[in-house]
PDB file of C-alpha atoms in Angstrom:
ATOM      1  CA  MET A 257      46.867  -2.113  -1.317  1.00  0.00           C
ATOM      2  CA  ALA A 258      44.547  -3.783  -3.824  1.00  0.00           C
ATOM      3  CA  PHE A 259      41.097  -5.145  -3.085  1.00  0.00           C
ATOM      4  CA  PHE A 260      38.693  -7.521  -4.784  1.00  0.00           C
ATOM      5  CA  LYS A 261      35.295  -5.927  -5.408  1.00  0.00           C
ATOM      6  CA  ILE A 262      32.922  -8.911  -5.334  1.00  0.00           C
ATOM      7  CA  THR A 263      29.273  -8.514  -6.376  1.00  0.00           C
ATOM      8  CA  GLN A 264      26.803 -11.394  -6.189  1.00  0.00           C
ATOM      9  CA  ILE A 265      24.984 -11.562  -9.526  1.00  0.00           C
ATOM     10  CA  ARG A 266      23.098 -14.868  -9.354  1.00  0.00           C
ATOM     11  CA  SER A 267      21.082 -16.426  -6.558  1.00  0.00           C
ATOM     12  CA  ALA A 268      22.303 -19.448  -4.604  1.00  0.00           C
ATOM     13  CA  ILE A 269      18.847 -21.033  -4.282  1.00  0.00           C
ATOM     14  CA  GLY A 270      19.033 -24.764  -4.929  1.00  0.00           C
ATOM     15  CA  LEU A 271      22.824 -24.943  -4.845  1.00  0.00           C
ATOM     16  CA  PRO A 272      24.821 -27.220  -2.517  1.00  0.00           C
ATOM     17  CA  LYS A 273      25.466 -26.099   1.061  1.00  0.00           C
ATOM     18  CA  LYS A 274      29.187 -25.876   0.302  1.00  0.00           C
ATOM     19  CA  THR A 275      28.492 -23.149  -2.261  1.00  0.00           C
ATOM     20  CA  THR A 276      26.147 -21.210   0.001  1.00  0.00           C
ATOM     21  CA  GLY A 277      28.716 -21.526   2.789  1.00  0.00           C
ATOM     22  CA  VAL A 278      31.363 -19.873   0.627  1.00  0.00           C
ATOM     23  CA  LEU A 279      28.973 -17.012  -0.138  1.00  0.00           C
ATOM     24  CA  LYS A 280      28.273 -16.536   3.572  1.00  0.00           C
ATOM     25  CA  ALA A 281      31.985 -16.660   4.382  1.00  0.00           C
ATOM     26  CA  LEU A 282      32.586 -13.840   1.906  1.00  0.00           C
ATOM     27  CA  GLY A 283      29.730 -11.818   3.422  1.00  0.00           C
ATOM     28  CA  LEU A 284      27.349 -12.073   0.465  1.00  0.00           C
ATOM     29  CA  ARG A 285      23.732 -12.591   1.460  1.00  0.00           C
ATOM     30  CA  LYS A 286      21.595 -11.111  -1.329  1.00  0.00           C
ATOM     31  CA  ARG A 287      21.822 -10.600  -5.067  1.00  0.00           C
ATOM     32  CA  MET A 288      23.546  -7.376  -6.123  1.00  0.00           C
ATOM     33  CA  ALA A 289      25.316  -7.123  -2.747  1.00  0.00           C
ATOM     34  CA  THR A 290      28.918  -5.911  -2.971  1.00  0.00           C
ATOM     35  CA  VAL A 291      31.792  -6.594  -0.592  1.00  0.00           C
ATOM     36  CA  PHE A 292      35.485  -5.714  -0.648  1.00  0.00           C
ATOM     37  CA  HIS A 293      38.231  -8.137   0.409  1.00  0.00           C
ATOM     38  CA  PRO A 294      42.011  -7.669   0.232  1.00  0.00           C
ATOM     39  CA  VAL A 295      43.752  -9.543  -2.559  1.00  0.00           C
ATOM     40  CA  SER A 296      45.041 -12.835  -1.190  1.00  0.00           C
ATOM     41  CA  PRO A 297      45.284 -16.457  -2.354  1.00  0.00           C
ATOM     42  CA  GLN A 298      42.648 -17.512   0.188  1.00  0.00           C
ATOM     43  CA  VAL A 299      40.050 -15.072  -1.105  1.00  0.00           C
ATOM     44  CA  ALA A 300      40.964 -15.922  -4.715  1.00  0.00           C
ATOM     45  CA  GLY A 301      40.303 -19.597  -3.964  1.00  0.00           C
ATOM     46  CA  GLN A 302      36.897 -18.763  -2.480  1.00  0.00           C
ATOM     47  CA  ILE A 303      36.057 -16.700  -5.558  1.00  0.00           C
ATOM     48  CA  MET A 304      37.012 -19.578  -7.845  1.00  0.00           C
ATOM     49  CA  ALA A 305      34.554 -21.839  -5.977  1.00  0.00           C
ATOM     50  CA  ILE A 306      31.654 -19.473  -6.811  1.00  0.00           C
ATOM     51  CA  LYS A 307      32.875 -17.839 -10.014  1.00  0.00           C
ATOM     52  CA  GLU A 308      29.558 -18.490 -11.814  1.00  0.00           C
ATOM     53  CA  LEU A 309      27.598 -16.515  -9.220  1.00  0.00           C
ATOM     54  CA  VAL A 310      29.709 -13.379  -8.791  1.00  0.00           C
ATOM     55  CA  ALA A 311      31.302 -10.537 -10.727  1.00  0.00           C
ATOM     56  CA  VAL A 312      34.816  -9.661  -9.571  1.00  0.00           C
ATOM     57  CA  SER A 313      37.019  -6.677 -10.263  1.00  0.00           C
ATOM     58  CA  GLU A 314      40.222  -5.450  -8.676  1.00  0.00           C
ATOM     59  CA  VAL A 315      40.180  -1.923  -7.232  1.00  0.00           C
ATOM     60  CA  GLU A 316      42.795   0.186  -5.475  1.00  0.00           C
ATOM     61  CA  GLN A 317      40.755   1.025  -2.397  1.00  0.00           C
ATOM     62  CA  ALA A 318      37.634  -0.311  -0.709  1.00  0.00           C
ATOM     63  CA  LEU A 319      34.560   1.911  -0.568  1.00  0.00           C
ATOM     64  CA  THR A 320      32.370   2.286   2.490  1.00  0.00           C
ATOM     65  CA  LYS A 321      28.609   1.728   2.304  1.00  0.00           C
ATOM     66  CA  SER A 322      27.960   5.458   2.312  1.00  0.00           C
ATOM     67  CA  GLU A 323      30.462   6.025  -0.520  1.00  0.00           C
ATOM     68  CA  MET A 324      28.859   3.270  -2.619  1.00  0.00           C
ATOM     69  CA  ARG A 325      25.417   4.772  -2.004  1.00  0.00           C
ATOM     70  CA  ALA A 326      26.675   8.221  -3.019  1.00  0.00           C
ATOM     71  CA  ASN A 327      28.046   6.783  -6.287  1.00  0.00           C
ATOM     72  CA  ARG A 328      24.613   5.355  -7.158  1.00  0.00           C
ATOM     73  CA  ARG A 329      22.746   8.565  -6.367  1.00  0.00           C
ATOM     74  CA  PRO A 330      21.886  10.725  -9.410  1.00  0.00           C
ATOM     75  CA  ASP A 331      22.760  14.409  -9.669  1.00  0.00           C
ATOM     76  CA  PRO A 332      20.504  16.529  -7.475  1.00  0.00           C
ATOM     77  CA  GLY A 333      18.044  18.686  -9.359  1.00  0.00           C
ATOM     78  CA  TYR A 334      17.773  19.373 -13.047  1.00  0.00           C
ATOM     79  CA  TYR A 335      18.968  21.893 -15.580  1.00  0.00           C
ATOM     80  CA  ILE A 336      16.789  24.378 -17.484  1.00  0.00           C
ATOM     81  CA  GLU A 337      18.125  25.002 -20.958  1.00  0.00           C
ATOM     82  CA  THR A 338      15.750  27.854 -21.872  1.00  0.00           C
ATOM     83  CA  PRO A 339      13.200  29.630 -19.712  1.00  0.00           C
ATOM     84  CA  ALA A 340       9.572  28.829 -20.532  1.00  0.00           C
ATOM     85  CA  SER A 341       8.776  32.429 -21.497  1.00  0.00           C
ATOM     86  CA  GLU A 342      11.509  32.422 -24.189  1.00  0.00           C
ATOM     87  CA  ALA A 343      10.320  29.086 -25.561  1.00  0.00           C
ATOM     88  CA  PHE A 344       6.735  30.374 -25.715  1.00  0.00           C
ATOM     89  CA  ASP A 345       7.780  33.616 -27.455  1.00  0.00           C
ATOM     90  CA  ALA A 346       9.774  31.667 -30.034  1.00  0.00           C
ATOM     91  CA  ARG A 347       6.712  29.652 -31.088  1.00  0.00           C
ATOM     92  CA  ILE A 348       4.556  32.760 -31.689  1.00  0.00           C
TER      93      ILE A 348
END
């Protein structure tokens, strides 16, 4: 089953209440918030009403909050290419 991945890019400050109502109906409250909704004509119509404010992509499966957080997290730790003692000996 396909899903829409909807991310709010722009703020709704100063926009009509109809527009902010569509954002609330989709579950978007803050900038850079992401929600997943199943592909349907109803959701597509809501997206068209706020297309200037959001970024939309179609994905195969919805991610949970913990999965999205794990995708943003960098690799733990770091990699040492050469030990410090070898680098020091090479300069002498």
